[in-house]
XYZ file of C-alpha atoms in Angstrom:
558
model
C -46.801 -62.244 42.968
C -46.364 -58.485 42.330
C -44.520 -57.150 39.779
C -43.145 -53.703 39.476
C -43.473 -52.051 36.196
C -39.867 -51.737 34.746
C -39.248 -47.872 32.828
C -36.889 -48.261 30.772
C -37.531 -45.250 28.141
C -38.651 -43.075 30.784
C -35.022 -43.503 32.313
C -33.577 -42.996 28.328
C -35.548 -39.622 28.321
C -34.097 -38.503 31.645
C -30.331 -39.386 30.996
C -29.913 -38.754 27.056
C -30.415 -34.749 26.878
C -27.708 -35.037 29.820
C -25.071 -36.726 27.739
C -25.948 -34.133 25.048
C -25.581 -31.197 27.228
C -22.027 -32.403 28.390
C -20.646 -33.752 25.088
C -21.643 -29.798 22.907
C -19.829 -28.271 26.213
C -17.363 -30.093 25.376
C -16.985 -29.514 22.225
C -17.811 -25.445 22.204
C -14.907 -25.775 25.170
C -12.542 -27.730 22.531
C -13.442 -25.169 19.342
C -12.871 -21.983 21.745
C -9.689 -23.572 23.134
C -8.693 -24.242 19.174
C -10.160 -20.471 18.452
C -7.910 -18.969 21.213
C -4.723 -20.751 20.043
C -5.163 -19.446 16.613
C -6.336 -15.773 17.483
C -4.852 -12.850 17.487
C -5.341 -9.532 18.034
C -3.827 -6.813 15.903
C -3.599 -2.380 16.095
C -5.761 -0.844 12.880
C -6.296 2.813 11.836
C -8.827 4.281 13.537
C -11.071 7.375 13.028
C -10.239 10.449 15.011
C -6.929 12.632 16.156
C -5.798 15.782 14.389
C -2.717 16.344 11.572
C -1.260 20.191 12.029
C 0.756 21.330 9.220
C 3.118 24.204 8.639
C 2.726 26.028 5.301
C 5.305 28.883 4.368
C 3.137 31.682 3.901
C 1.217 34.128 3.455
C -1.943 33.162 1.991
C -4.472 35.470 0.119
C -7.710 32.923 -1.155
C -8.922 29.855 -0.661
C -10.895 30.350 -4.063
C -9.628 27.403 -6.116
C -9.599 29.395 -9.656
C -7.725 32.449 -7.859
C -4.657 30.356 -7.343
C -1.546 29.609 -9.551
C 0.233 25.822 -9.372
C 2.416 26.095 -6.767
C 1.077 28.637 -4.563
C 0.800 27.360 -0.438
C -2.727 27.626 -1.095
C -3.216 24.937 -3.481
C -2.266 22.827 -0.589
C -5.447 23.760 1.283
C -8.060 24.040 -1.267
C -7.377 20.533 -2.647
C -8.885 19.009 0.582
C -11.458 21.403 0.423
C -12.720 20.937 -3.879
C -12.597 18.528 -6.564
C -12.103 18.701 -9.802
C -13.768 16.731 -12.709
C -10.320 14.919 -13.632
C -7.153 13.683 -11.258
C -4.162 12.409 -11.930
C -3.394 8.624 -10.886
C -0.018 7.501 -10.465
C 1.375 7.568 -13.786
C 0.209 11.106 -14.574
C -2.680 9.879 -16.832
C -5.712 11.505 -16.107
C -9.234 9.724 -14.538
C -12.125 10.797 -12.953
C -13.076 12.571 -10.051
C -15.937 14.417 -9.776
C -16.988 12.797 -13.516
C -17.817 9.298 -12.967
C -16.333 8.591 -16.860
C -16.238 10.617 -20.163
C -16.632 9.956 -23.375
C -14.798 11.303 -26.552
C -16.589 11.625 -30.288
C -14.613 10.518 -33.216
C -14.030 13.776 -34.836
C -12.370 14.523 -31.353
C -14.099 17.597 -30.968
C -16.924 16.638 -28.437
C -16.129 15.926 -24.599
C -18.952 14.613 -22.755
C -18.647 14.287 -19.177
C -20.622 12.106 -16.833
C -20.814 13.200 -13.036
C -20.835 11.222 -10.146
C -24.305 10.862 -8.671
C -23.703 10.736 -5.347
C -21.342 14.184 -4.561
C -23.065 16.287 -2.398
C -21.141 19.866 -1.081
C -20.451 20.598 2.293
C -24.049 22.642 2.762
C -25.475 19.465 1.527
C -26.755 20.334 -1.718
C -25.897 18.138 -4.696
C -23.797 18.693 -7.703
C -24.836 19.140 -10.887
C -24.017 20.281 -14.235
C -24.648 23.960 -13.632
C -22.105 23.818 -10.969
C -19.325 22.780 -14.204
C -21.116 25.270 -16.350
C -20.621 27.999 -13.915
C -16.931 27.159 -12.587
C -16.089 27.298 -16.687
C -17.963 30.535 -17.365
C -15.415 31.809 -14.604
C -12.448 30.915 -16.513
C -13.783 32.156 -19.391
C -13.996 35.787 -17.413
C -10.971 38.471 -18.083
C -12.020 39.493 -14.525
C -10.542 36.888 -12.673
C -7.244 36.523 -12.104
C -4.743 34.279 -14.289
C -2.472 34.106 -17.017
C -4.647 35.628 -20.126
C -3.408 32.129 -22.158
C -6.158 30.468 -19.769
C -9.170 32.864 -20.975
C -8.204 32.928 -24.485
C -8.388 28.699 -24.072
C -11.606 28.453 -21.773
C -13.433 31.522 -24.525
C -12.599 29.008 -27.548
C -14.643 26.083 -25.832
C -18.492 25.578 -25.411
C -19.613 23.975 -22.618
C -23.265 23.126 -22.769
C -25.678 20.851 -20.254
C -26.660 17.419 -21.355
C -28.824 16.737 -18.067
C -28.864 17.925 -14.247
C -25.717 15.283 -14.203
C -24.303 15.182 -18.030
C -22.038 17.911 -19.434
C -20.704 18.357 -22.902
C -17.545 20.544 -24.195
C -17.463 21.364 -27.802
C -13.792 22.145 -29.269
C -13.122 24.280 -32.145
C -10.211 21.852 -32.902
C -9.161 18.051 -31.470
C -7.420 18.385 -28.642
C -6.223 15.241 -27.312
C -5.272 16.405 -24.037
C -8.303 18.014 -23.157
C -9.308 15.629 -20.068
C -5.909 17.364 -18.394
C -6.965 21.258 -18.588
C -10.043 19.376 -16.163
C -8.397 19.634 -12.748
C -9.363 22.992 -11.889
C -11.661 23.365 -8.835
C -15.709 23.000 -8.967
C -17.120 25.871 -7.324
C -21.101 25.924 -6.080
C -23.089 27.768 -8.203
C -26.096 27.999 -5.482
C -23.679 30.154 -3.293
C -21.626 32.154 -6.042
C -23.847 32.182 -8.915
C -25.327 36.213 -8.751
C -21.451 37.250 -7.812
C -19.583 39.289 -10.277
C -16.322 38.268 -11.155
C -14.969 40.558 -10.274
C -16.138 40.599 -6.696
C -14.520 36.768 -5.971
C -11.916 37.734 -4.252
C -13.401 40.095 -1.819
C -16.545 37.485 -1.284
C -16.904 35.410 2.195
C -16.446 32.886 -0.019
C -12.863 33.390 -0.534
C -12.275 32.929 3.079
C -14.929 30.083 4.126
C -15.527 28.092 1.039
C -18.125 25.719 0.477
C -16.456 22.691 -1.524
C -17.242 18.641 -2.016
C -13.594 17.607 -0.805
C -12.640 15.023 2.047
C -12.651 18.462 4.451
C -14.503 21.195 5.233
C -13.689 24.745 6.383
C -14.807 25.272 10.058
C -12.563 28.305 10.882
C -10.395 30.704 9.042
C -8.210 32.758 11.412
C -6.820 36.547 10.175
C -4.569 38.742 11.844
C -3.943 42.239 10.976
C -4.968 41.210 7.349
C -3.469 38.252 6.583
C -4.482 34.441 7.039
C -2.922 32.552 9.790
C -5.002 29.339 10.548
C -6.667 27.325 8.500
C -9.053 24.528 10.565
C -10.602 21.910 8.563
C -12.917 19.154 9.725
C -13.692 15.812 8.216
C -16.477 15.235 5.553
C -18.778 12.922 6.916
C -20.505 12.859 3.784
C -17.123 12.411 1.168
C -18.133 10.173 -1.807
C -15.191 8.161 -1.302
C -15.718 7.711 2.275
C -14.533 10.026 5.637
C -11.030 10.357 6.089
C -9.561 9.215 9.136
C -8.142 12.215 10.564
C -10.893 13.866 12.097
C -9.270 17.292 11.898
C -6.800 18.966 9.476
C -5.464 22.615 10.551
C -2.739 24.665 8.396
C -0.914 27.122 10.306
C 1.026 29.929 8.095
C 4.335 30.994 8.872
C 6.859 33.138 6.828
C 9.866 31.267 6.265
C 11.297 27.661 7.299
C 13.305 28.869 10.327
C 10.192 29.769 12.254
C 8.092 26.663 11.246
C 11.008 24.517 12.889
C 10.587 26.509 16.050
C 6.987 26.290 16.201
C 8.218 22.242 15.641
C 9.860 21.986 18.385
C 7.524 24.019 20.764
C 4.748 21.252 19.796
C 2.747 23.479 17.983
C 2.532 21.935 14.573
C 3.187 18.234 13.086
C 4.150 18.804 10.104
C 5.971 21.374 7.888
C 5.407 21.641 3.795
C 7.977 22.166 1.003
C 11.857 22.189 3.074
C 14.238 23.979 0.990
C 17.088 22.869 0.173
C 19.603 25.155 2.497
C 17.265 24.171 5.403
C 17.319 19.856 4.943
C 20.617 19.534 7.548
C 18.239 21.352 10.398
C 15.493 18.735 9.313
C 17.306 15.524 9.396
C 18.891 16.631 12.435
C 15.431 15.706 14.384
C 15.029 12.409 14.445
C 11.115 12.593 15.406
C 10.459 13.662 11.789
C 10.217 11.518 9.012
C 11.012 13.553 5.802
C 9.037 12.543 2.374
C 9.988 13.236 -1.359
C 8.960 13.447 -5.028
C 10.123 14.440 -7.907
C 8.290 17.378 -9.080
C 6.584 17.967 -12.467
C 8.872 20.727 -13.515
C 12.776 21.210 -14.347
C 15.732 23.785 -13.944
C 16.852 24.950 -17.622
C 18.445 27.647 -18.910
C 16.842 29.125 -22.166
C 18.902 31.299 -24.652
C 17.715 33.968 -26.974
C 17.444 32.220 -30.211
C 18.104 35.995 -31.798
C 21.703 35.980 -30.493
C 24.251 34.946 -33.067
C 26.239 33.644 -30.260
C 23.201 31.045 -30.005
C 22.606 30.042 -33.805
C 25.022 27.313 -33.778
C 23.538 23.869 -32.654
C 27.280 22.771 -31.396
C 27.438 25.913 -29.515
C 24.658 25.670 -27.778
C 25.498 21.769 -27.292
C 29.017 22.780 -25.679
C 27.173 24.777 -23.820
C 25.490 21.757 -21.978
C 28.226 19.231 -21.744
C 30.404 22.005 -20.345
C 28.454 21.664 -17.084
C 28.439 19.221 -13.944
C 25.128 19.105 -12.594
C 25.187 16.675 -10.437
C 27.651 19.248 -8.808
C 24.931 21.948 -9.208
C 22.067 19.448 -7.179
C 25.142 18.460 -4.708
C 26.462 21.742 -3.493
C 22.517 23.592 -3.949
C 20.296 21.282 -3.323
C 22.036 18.917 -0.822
C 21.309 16.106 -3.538
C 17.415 16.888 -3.592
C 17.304 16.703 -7.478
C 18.240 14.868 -10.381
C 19.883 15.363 -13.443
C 17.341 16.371 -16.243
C 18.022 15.240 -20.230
C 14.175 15.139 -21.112
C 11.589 18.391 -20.592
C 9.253 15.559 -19.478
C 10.492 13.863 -15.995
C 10.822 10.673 -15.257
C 7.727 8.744 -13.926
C 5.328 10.436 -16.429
C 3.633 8.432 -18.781
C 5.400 9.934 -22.326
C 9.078 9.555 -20.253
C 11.274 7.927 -23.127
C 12.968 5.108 -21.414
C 15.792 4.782 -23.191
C 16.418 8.477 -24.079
C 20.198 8.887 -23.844
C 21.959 11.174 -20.651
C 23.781 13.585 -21.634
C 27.141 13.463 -20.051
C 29.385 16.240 -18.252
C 32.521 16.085 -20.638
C 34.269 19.765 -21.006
C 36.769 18.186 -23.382
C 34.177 17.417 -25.827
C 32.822 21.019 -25.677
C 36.253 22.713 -26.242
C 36.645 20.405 -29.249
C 32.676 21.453 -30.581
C 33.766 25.236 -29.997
C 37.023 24.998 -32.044
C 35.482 22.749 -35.034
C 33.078 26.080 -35.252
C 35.682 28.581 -35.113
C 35.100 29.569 -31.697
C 39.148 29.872 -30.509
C 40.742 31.373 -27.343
C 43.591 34.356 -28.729
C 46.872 34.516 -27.868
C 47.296 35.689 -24.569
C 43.334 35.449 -23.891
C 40.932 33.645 -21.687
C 37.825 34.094 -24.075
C 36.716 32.178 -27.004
C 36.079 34.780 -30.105
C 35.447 34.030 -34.112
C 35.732 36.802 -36.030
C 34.264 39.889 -34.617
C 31.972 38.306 -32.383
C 33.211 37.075 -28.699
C 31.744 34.439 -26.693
C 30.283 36.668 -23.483
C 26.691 37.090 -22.527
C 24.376 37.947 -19.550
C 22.584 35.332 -17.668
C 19.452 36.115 -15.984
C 18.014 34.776 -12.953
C 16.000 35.581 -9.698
C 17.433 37.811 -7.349
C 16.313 35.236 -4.281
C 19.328 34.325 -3.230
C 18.975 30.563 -4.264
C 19.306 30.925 -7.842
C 21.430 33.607 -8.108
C 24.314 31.342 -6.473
C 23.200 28.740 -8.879
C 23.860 30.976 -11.721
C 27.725 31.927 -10.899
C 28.582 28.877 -10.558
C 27.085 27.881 -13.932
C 28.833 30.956 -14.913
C 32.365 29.467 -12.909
C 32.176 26.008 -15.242
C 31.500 28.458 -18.181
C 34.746 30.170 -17.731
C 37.022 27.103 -17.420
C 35.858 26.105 -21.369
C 36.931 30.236 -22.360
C 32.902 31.514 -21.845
C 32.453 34.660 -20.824
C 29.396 35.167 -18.686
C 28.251 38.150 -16.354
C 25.203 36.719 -14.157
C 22.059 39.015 -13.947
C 20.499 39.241 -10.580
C 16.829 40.089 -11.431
C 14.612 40.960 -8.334
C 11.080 40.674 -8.910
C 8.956 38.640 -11.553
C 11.594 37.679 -14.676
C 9.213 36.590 -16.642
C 7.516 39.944 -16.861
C 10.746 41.680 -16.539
C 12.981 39.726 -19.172
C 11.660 36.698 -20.614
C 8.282 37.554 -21.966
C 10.043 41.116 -23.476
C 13.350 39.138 -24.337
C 15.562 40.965 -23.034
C 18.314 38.787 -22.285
C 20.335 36.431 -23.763
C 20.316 33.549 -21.443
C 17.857 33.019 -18.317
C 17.742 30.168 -15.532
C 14.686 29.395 -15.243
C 12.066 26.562 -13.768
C 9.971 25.409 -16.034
C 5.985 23.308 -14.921
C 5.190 20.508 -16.568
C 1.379 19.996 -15.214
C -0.735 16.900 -16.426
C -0.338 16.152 -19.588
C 3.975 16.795 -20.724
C 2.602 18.395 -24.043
C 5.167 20.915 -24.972
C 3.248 22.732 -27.126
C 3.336 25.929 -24.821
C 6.984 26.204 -24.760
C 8.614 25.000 -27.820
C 5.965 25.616 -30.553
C 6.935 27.710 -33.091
C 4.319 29.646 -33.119
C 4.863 30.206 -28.917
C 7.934 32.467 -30.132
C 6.606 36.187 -30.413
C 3.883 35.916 -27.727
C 3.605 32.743 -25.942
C 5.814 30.983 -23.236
C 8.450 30.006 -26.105
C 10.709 32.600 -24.654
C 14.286 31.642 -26.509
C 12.254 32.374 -29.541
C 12.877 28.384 -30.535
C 11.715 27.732 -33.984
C 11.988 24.301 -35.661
C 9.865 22.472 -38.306
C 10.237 18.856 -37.377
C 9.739 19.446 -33.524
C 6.607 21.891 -34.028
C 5.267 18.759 -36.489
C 5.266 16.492 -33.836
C 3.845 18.324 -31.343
C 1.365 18.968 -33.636
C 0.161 15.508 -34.259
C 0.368 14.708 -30.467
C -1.993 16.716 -29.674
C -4.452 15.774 -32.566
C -4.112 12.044 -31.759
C -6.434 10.105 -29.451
C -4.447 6.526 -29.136
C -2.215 7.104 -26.685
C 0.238 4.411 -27.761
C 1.271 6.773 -31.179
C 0.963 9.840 -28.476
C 3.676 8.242 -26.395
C 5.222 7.813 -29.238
C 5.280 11.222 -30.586
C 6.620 12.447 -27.155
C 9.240 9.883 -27.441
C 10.420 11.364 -31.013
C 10.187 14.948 -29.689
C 12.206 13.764 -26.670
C 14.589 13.108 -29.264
C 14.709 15.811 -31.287
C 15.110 17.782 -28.543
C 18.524 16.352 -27.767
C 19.430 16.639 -30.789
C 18.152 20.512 -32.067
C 19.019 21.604 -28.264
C 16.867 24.491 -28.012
C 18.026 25.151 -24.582
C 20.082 23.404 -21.751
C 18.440 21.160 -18.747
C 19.525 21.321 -15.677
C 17.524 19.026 -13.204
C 14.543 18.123 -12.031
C 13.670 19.665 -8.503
C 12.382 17.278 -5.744
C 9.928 18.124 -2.647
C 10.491 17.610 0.667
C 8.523 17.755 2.950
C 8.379 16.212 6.513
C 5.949 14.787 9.269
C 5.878 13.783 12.585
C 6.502 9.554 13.605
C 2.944 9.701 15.166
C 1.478 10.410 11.978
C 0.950 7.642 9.685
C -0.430 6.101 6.436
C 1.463 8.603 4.470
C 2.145 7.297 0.743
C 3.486 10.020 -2.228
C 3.112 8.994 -5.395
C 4.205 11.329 -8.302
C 3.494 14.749 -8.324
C 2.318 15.325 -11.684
C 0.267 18.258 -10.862
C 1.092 20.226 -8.022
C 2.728 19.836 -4.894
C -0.420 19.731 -3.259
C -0.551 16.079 -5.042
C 0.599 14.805 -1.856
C -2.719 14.938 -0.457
C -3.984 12.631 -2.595
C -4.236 9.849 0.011
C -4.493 11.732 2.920
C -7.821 9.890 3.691
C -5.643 6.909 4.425
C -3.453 9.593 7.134
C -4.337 8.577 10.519
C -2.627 8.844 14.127
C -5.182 6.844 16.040
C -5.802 2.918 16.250
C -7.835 0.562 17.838
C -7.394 -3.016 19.081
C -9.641 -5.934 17.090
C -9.527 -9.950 17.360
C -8.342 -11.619 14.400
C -8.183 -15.525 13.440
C -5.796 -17.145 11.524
């Protein structure tokens, strides 16, 4: 008999890796089935597109320490530089270019650690001579700026720890040094055999070399004067690209003619709106408008050398005599709000609870009278003795404030106050405040960084400082005094607090409001986020690396 030889594991071997095949495509079919029902896809920002903005003009520099706060310019040139210090979002200050700083205990040593990685748009790297030399600048009477700033920057030493380690030396603590920090580096490879003097007629001035999220890739001038500014992203940024590829500022000389260019497609954005010109805004629907309270406020100061002014009740009727939320109604078409503090709301040294001060012109007749301050017989304006209550109000001869000022003058008149409003064309601090010659003044008043109000109320600020009213008051120079010699900023916040207080109570001159700034942006354009403007206006930039008006398309799974 024959037998056939039975196989049975070479048929095993033949049919086995074919059940495995079919059972994993099975299950790879099952998990991308599963993968498919749960995925999604979703739009994110993506890298490219352009931003144009319209900036009310003209512009001279785009030198960083050849600029005041609030110039167009500042706009511009914070793309292009950094500073050592920034603000964040409670107006406290933190690094930028300086990785972190450290403070001695005498407070009278500031040593500054850069950033490693910063590199400027030519590609060289910063270092400490780069600090060294943008402070040397400041310290220059050549350059252009309020003297106060020389006098400051000549008191300090700056000296180099290390290629990235810089140390300030201050005759006296100063605890809000960090905040005088937010000036622009400049490149001491490029700039460093320059005169001072020569700055502002240097290339440089017009195609700057900076370490900011943009550089300058063309500068357009027409008969003299800038009229496009085209920026290009920084590839090599130490916090990353931006996503809008290209930033370009056209310059145009009023509102009107920004709108137009608007509406002819030209530009996609247009900076600070005024007031008078919000109605034409809002009345496009394709732009979305933005706002922030600014770091300043609308006061008027009065000449502390007036008798008129002496009294602390008169000067108190004074301020409850007027409706301001009428004033930001009918002036600013409600783009402000009503100001009881000299430090706005949203800064870090706000006092919370600080009491408003209300619009009640019965309680100011009754102040007036207790002081002797009566209308005569047959009058309309309040006298005592031989003295009548009548004085001149200065303010700017633009048109905005001047109509401010009558009708501040108007609610004046309906308590028995005589006031003749003082157009002033021109600069009024140089032409009445800083001289004193007047005896009240409208005025705005910056608030940059740190609130300190040293500057302005001091009493040593009276004769030849920016204490124009000629405000002098122990207790309120005391604190001030201690604020700014005291590191912890709990007791500093509480120091601003007290002076907060005082100042209601001494009232060494009447708020007004706080301004707010509008500005406004095309739909297509997004990411925008404003946070407070504790600095500038240009502040708004502060997360324009997050601006974008691309997107792309990726797979997500839930």
């Amino acid at each position: 008999m024959v037998t056939r030889p039975r196989y049975p594991t070479l048929a095993c071997g033949l049919y086995l890796p074919l059940i495995l095949v079919l059972l994993t495509a099975l299950s790879l079919g099952v998990l991308m089935i599963s993968l498919a029902l749960r995925a999604g896809v979703e739009t994110v920002p993506a890298r490219g597109g352009r931003y144009v903005e319209a900036i009310i003009g003209p512009i001279a520099t785009l030198n960083p320490l050849q600029i005041q706060l609030g110039d167009p310019e500042a706009d511009i040139t914070r793309l292009i530089f950094n500073a050592l210090v920034r603000f964040d979002e409670r107006g406290l200050p933190v690094g930028d270019l300086a990785q972190r700083w450290e403070v001695s205990e005498d407070g009278l040593r500031y040593t500054f650690y850069l950033r490693p990685n910063v590199r400027w748009h030519d590609g060289a790297p910063l270092t400490a001579d780069d600090v060294l030399f943008a402070v040397r600048l400041l310290q220059s009477p050549e350059i252009p700026g309020p003297p106060e700033r020389a006098r400051l920057w000549q008191s300090i030493e700056v000296v180099p720890v290390n290629s990235l380690t810089v140390q300030f030396r201050l005759p006296e603590p100063l605890a809000l040094f960090p905040d005088l920090l937010t000036f622009g580096i400049l490149p001491a490879h490029l700039l460093r055999d320059v005169p001072p003097a020569q700055l502002s007629t240097h290339p440089f001035a017009l195609n700057p070399i900076g370490t900011g999220p943009y550089r300058v890739i063309g500068v357009h001038v027409e008969e003299g004067r800038i009229q496009r500014v085209v920026l290009s992203a920084n590839p090599s940024y130490f916090r990353g690209p931006p996503l809008l590829e290209r930033v370009e500022f056209r310059i145009f000389p009023d509102t009107r003619t920004a709108l137009l260019a608007y509406r002819a497609g030209e530009v996609q954005g247009i900076a600070r709106i005024s007031p008078l010109d919000l109605d034409q805004i809002r009345a496009l629907p394709s732009l979305n408008l933005f706002s922030a309270l600014l770091s300043s406020y609308q006061a008027i100061l009065l000449n502390h050398a007036s008798p008129l002014f002496r009294d602390r009740e008169v000067r108190e009727a004074l301020w409850l005599a007027l409706d301001r939320q009428r004033l930001i109604d009918q002036f600013l078409s409600g783009q402000g709000v009503i100001a009881d503090s000299p430090i706005p709301p949203g800064n870090w040294a706000h006092h919370p609870q600080l009491r408003a001060i209300p619009y009640d012109p019965e309680k100011a007749r009754a102040l007036l009278e207790a002081r002797g301050w009566v209308i005569p017989e047959g009058g309309t304006v309040r006298q005592k003795g031989d003295l009548t209550l009548r004085f001149r109000l200065a303010a700017s001869a633009d048109g905005f404030h001047e109509l401010i000022a009558q009708e501040i003058a108007r609610q004046w008149r309906a308590i028995g106050v005589a006031v003749d409003v003082e157009p002033i064309p021109g600069d009024l601090v140089e032409q009445v405040l800083a001289p004193h010659r007047f005896d009240a003044a409208l005025v705005e008043l910056m608030v940059p960084g740190d609130p300190d109000p040293y500057p302005f109320w001091h009493e040593t600020q009276a004769d030849s400082g920016q204490n124009y009213g000629g405000f002098r008051d122990r207790d309120i120079s005391e604190v001030i005094e201690e604020a700014r010699r005291t590191m912890d900023i709990v007791r500093r916040r509480e120091l601003y607090w007290r002076f907060q207080e005082l100042f209601q109570e001494k009232v060494p001159a009447i708020l007004l409001f706080y301004p707010v700034y509008t500005f406004a942006v095309d739909e297509r354009i997004s990411g925008i986020q404003v946070g407070g403007l504790f600095y500038s206006p240009a502040d708004r930039f502060d997360g324009i690396g997050e601006w974008y008006t691309l997107v792309r398309r990726r797979i997500i799974v839930r």
